[in-house]
XYZ file of N, CA and C in Angstrom:
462
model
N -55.964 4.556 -9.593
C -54.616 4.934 -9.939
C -54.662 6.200 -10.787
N -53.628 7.078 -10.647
C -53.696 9.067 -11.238
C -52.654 8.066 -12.382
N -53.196 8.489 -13.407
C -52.235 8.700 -14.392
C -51.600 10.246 -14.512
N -50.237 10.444 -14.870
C -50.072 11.656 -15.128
C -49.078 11.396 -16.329
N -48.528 12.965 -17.010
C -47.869 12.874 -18.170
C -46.230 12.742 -17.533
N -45.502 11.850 -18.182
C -44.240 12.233 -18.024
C -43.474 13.121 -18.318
N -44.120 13.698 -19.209
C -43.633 15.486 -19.743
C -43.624 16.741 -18.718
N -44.243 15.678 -17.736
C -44.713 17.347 -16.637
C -43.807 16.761 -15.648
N -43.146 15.432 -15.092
C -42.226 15.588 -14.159
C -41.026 15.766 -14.719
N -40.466 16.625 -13.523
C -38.998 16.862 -13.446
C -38.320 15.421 -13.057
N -36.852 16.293 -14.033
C -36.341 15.429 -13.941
C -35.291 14.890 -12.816
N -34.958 13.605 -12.067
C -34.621 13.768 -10.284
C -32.911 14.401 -10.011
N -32.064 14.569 -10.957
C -30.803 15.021 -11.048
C -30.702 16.061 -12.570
N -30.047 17.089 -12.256
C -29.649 17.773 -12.872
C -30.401 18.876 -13.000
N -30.172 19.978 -14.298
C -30.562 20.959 -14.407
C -31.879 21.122 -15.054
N -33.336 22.250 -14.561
C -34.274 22.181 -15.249
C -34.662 22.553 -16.178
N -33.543 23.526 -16.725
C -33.647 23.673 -18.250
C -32.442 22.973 -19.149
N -32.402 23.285 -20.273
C -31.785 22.272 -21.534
C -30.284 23.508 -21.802
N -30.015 23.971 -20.850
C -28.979 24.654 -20.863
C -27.411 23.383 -20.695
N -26.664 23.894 -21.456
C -24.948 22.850 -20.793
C -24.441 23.008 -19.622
N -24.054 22.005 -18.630
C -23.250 22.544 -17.628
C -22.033 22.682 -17.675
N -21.996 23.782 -16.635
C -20.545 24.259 -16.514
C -19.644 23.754 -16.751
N -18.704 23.998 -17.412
C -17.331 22.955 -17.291
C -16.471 23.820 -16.610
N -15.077 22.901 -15.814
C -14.737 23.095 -14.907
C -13.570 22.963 -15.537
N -12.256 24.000 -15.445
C -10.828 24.130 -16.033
C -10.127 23.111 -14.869
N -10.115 21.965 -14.911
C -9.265 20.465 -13.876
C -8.339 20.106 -14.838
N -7.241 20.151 -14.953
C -5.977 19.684 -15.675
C -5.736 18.609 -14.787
N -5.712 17.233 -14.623
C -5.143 16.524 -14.792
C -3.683 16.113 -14.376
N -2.395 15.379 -13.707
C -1.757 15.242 -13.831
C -1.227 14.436 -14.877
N -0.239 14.823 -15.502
C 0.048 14.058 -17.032
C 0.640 12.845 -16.287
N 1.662 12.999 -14.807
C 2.090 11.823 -14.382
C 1.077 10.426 -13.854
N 0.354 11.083 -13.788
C -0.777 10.503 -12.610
C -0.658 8.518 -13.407
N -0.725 8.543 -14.687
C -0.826 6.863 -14.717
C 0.565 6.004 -14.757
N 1.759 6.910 -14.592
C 3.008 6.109 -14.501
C 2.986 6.306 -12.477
N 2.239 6.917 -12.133
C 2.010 6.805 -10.492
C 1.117 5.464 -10.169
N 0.132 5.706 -11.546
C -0.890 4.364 -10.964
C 0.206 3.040 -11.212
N 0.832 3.148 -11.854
C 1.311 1.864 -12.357
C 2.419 1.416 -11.232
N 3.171 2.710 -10.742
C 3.729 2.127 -9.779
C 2.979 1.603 -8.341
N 2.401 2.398 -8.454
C 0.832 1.695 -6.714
C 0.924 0.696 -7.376
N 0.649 -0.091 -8.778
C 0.103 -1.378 -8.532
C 1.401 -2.197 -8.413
N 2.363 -1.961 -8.749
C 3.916 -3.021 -8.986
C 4.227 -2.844 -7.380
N 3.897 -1.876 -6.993
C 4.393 -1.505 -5.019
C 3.608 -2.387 -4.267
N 2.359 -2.217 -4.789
C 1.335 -3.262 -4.189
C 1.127 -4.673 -3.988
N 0.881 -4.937 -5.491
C 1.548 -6.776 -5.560
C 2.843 -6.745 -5.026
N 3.842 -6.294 -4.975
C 5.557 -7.084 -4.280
C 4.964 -7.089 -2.583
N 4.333 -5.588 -2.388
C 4.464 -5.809 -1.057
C 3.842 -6.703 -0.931
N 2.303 -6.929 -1.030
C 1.111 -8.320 -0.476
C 2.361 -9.249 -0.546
N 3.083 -9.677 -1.754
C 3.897 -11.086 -1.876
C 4.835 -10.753 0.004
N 5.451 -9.989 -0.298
C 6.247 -10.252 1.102
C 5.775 -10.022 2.431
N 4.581 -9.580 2.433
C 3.889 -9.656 3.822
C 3.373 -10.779 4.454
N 3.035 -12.043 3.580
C 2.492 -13.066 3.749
C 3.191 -14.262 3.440
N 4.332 -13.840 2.767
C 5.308 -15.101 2.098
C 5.769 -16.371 2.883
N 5.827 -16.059 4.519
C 6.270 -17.026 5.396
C 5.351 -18.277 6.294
N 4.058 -17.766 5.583
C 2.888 -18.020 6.704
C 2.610 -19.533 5.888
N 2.878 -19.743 4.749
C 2.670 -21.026 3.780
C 3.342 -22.046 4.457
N 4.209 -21.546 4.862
C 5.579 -22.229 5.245
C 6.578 -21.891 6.205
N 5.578 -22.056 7.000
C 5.958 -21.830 8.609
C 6.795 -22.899 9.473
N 6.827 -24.137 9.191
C 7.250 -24.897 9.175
C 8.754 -25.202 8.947
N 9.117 -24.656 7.363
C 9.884 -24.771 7.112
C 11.225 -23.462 7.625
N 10.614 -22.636 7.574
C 10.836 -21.172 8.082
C 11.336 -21.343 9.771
N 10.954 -22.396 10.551
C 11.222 -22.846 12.122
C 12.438 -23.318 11.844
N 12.597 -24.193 11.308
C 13.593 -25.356 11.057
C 14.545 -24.272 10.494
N 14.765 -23.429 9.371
C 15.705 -22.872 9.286
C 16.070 -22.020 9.813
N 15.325 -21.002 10.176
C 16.191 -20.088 11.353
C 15.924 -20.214 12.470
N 15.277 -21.650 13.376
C 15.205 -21.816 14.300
C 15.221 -21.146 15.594
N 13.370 -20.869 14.857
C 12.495 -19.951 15.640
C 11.274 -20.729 16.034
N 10.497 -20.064 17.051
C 9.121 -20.417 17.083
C 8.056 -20.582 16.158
N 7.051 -20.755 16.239
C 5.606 -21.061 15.407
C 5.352 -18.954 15.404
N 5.031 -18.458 16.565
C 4.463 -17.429 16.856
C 5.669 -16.178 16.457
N 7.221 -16.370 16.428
C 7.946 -15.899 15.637
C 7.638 -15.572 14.087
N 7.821 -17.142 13.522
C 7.446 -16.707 12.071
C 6.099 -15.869 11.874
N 5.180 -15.701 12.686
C 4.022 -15.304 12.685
C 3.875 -14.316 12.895
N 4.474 -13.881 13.603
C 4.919 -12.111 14.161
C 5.645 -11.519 12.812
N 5.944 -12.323 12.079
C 6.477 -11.493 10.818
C 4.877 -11.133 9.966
N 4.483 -11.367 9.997
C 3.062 -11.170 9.280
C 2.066 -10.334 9.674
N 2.085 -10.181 11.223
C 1.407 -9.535 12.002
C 2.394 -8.280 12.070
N 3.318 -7.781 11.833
C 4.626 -7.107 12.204
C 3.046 -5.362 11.125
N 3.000 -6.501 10.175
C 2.143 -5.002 9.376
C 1.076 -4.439 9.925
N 0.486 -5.389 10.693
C -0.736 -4.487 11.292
C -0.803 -3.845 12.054
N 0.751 -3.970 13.263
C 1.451 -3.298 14.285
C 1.595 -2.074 13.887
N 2.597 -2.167 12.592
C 3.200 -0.687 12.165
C 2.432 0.136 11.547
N 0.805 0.024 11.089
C 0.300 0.602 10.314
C -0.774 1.357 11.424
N -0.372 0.966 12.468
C -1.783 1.804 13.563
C -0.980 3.509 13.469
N 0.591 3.212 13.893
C 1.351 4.512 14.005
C 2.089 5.103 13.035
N 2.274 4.199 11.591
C 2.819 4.381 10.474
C 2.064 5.140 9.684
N 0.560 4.821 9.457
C -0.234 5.538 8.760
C -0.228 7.157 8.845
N -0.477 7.192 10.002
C -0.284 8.972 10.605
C 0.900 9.654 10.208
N 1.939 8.616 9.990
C 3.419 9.723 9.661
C 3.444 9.409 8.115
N 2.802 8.443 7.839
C 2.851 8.504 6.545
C 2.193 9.731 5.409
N 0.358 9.657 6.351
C -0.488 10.520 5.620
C 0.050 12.186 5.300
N 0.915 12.551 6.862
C 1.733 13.591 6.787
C 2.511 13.814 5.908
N 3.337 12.932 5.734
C 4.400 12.782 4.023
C 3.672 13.112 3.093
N 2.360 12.034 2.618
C 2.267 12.393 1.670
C 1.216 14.227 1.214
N 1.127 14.362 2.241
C 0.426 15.441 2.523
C 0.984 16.848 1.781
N 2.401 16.485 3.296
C 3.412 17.647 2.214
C 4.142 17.348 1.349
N 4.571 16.186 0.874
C 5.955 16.353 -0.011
C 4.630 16.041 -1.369
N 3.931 15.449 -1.496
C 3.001 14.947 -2.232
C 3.291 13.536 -2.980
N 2.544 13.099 -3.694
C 1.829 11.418 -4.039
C 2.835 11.176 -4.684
N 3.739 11.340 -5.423
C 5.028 11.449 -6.261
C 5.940 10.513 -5.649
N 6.516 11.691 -4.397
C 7.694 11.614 -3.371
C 6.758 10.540 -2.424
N 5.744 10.500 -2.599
C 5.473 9.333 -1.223
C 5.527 8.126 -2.167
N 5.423 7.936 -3.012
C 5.354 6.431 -3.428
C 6.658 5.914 -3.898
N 7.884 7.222 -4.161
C 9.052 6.866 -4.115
C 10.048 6.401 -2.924
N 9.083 6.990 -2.230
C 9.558 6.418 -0.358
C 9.192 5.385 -0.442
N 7.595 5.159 -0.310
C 7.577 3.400 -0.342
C 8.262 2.538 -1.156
N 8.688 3.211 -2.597
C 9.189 1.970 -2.948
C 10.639 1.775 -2.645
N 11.213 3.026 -2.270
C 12.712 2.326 -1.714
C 12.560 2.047 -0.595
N 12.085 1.766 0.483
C 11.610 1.054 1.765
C 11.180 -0.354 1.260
N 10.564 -0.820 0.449
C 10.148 -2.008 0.140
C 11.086 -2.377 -0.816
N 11.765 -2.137 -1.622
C 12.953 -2.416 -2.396
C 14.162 -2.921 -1.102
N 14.668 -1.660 -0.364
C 15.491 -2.163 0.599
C 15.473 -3.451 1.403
N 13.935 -3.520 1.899
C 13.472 -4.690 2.638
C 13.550 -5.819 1.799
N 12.794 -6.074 0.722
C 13.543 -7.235 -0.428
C 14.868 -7.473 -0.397
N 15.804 -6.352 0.107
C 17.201 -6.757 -0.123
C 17.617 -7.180 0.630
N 17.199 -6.955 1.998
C 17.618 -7.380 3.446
C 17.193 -8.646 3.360
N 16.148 -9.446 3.081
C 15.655 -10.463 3.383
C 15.885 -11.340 2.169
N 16.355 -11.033 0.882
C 17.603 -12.042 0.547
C 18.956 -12.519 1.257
N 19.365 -10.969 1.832
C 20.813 -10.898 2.667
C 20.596 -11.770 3.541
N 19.378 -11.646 4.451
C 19.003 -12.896 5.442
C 19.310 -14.414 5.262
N 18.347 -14.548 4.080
C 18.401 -16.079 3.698
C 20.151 -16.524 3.388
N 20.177 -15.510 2.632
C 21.899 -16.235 2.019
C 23.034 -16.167 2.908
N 23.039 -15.436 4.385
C 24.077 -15.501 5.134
C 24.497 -16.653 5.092
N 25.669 -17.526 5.424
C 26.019 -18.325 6.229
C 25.402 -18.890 7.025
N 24.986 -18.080 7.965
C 24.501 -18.000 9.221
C 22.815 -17.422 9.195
N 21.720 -18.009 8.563
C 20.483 -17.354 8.528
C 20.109 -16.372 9.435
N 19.863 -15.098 9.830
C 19.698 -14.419 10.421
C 18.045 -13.544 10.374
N 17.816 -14.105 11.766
C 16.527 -13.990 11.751
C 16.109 -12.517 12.221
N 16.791 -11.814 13.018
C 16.500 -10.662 12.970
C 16.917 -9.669 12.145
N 17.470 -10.090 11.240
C 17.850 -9.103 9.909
C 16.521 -9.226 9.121
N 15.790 -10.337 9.243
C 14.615 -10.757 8.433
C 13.256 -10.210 9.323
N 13.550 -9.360 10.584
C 12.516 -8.719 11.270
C 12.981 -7.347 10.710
N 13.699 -6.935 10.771
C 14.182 -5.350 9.861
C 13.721 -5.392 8.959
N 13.867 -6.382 7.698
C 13.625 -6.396 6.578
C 12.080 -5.934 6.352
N 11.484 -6.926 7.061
C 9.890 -6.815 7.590
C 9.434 -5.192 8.124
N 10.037 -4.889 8.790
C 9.686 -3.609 9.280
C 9.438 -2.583 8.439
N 10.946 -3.043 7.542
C 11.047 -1.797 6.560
C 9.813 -1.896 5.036
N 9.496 -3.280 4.840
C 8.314 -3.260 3.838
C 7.184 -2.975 4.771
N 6.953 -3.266 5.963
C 5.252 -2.563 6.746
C 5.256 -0.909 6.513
N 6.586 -0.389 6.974
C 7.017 0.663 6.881
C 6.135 1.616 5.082
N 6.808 0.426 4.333
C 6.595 0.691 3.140
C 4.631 0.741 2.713
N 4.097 0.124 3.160
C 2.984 -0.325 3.095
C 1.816 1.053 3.441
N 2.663 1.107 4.484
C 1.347 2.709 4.948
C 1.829 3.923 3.923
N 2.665 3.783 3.391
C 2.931 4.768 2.286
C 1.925 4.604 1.306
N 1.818 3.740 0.804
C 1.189 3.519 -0.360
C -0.118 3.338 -0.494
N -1.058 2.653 0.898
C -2.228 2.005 1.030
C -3.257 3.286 1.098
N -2.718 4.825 1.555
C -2.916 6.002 1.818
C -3.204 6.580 0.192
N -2.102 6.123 -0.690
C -2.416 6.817 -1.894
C -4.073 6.617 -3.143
N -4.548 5.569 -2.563
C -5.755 5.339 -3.577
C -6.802 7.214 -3.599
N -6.826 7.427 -2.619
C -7.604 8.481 -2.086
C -7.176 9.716 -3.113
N -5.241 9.678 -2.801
C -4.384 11.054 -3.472
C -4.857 10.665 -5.305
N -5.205 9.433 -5.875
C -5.223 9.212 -6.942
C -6.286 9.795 -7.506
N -7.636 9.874 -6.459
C -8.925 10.419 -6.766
C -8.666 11.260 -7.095
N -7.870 12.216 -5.924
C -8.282 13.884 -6.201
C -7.359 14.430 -7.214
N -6.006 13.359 -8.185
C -5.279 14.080 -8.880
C -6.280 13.821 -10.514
């Protein structure tokens, strides 16, 4: 076995002399953590309403007297909209920027919460007001699921 000195290898990252590195003039967005905070409040509501019916599927038949694969299509409704949603989304947030896109998602997912109270409380339960509703939070979803990335680079 070679013994050698550890004084004589380099070191495997960084610079080989004891000089400072560069610093780099990156300002920061001052908004950037009232943005994070909304990704996460956009995030938890949506997960809650993407999956809310699937517990209780059952019960969800019986009242708006639908199928098994109905209530189920509400759940699946997000993975539909996010093959062709994502692309018009990434565009949004592209140009208008991370700001204006997460204010889209959240009035798309705000609206959809509202529709799908309006649903339940009709008179008359209305089940395709509660597929709109749905649409409009999947809708909401590719807005936002896009932003972890915009968070890096701000």
């Amino acid at each position: 076995m070679i013994a050698r000195d550890d004084a004589d290898v380099a070191p495997a990252l960084g610079p080989q002399d004891d000089s400072p590195a560069p610093t780099v003039g990156v300002r920061p967005d001052p908004w950037r953590f009232a943005a994070l905070a909304c990704f996460c409040v956009l995030s938890g509501t949506n997960g809650m309403q993407w999956i809310m019916y699937t517990n209780i599927i059952d019960s969800v038949k019986v009242y708006f007297g639908v199928s098994r694969f109905q209530v189920n299509f509400l759940g699946l409704m997000y993975t539909i909209i996010y093959v062709v949603g994502a692309l018009v989304a990434m565009h949004v947030l592209k140009v208008y920027g991370l700001k204006r896109g997460l204010l889209i998602a959240s009035l798309l997912n705000t609206l959809g919460a509202g529709l799908k109270i309006v649903a339940i409380v009709l008179p008359h339960p209305s089940f395709p007001l509660m597929i709109v509703s749905q649409l409009l939070n999947s809708t909401s979803s590719c807005f936002y699921l896009g932003a972890p990335a915009l968070f890096a680079a701000t």
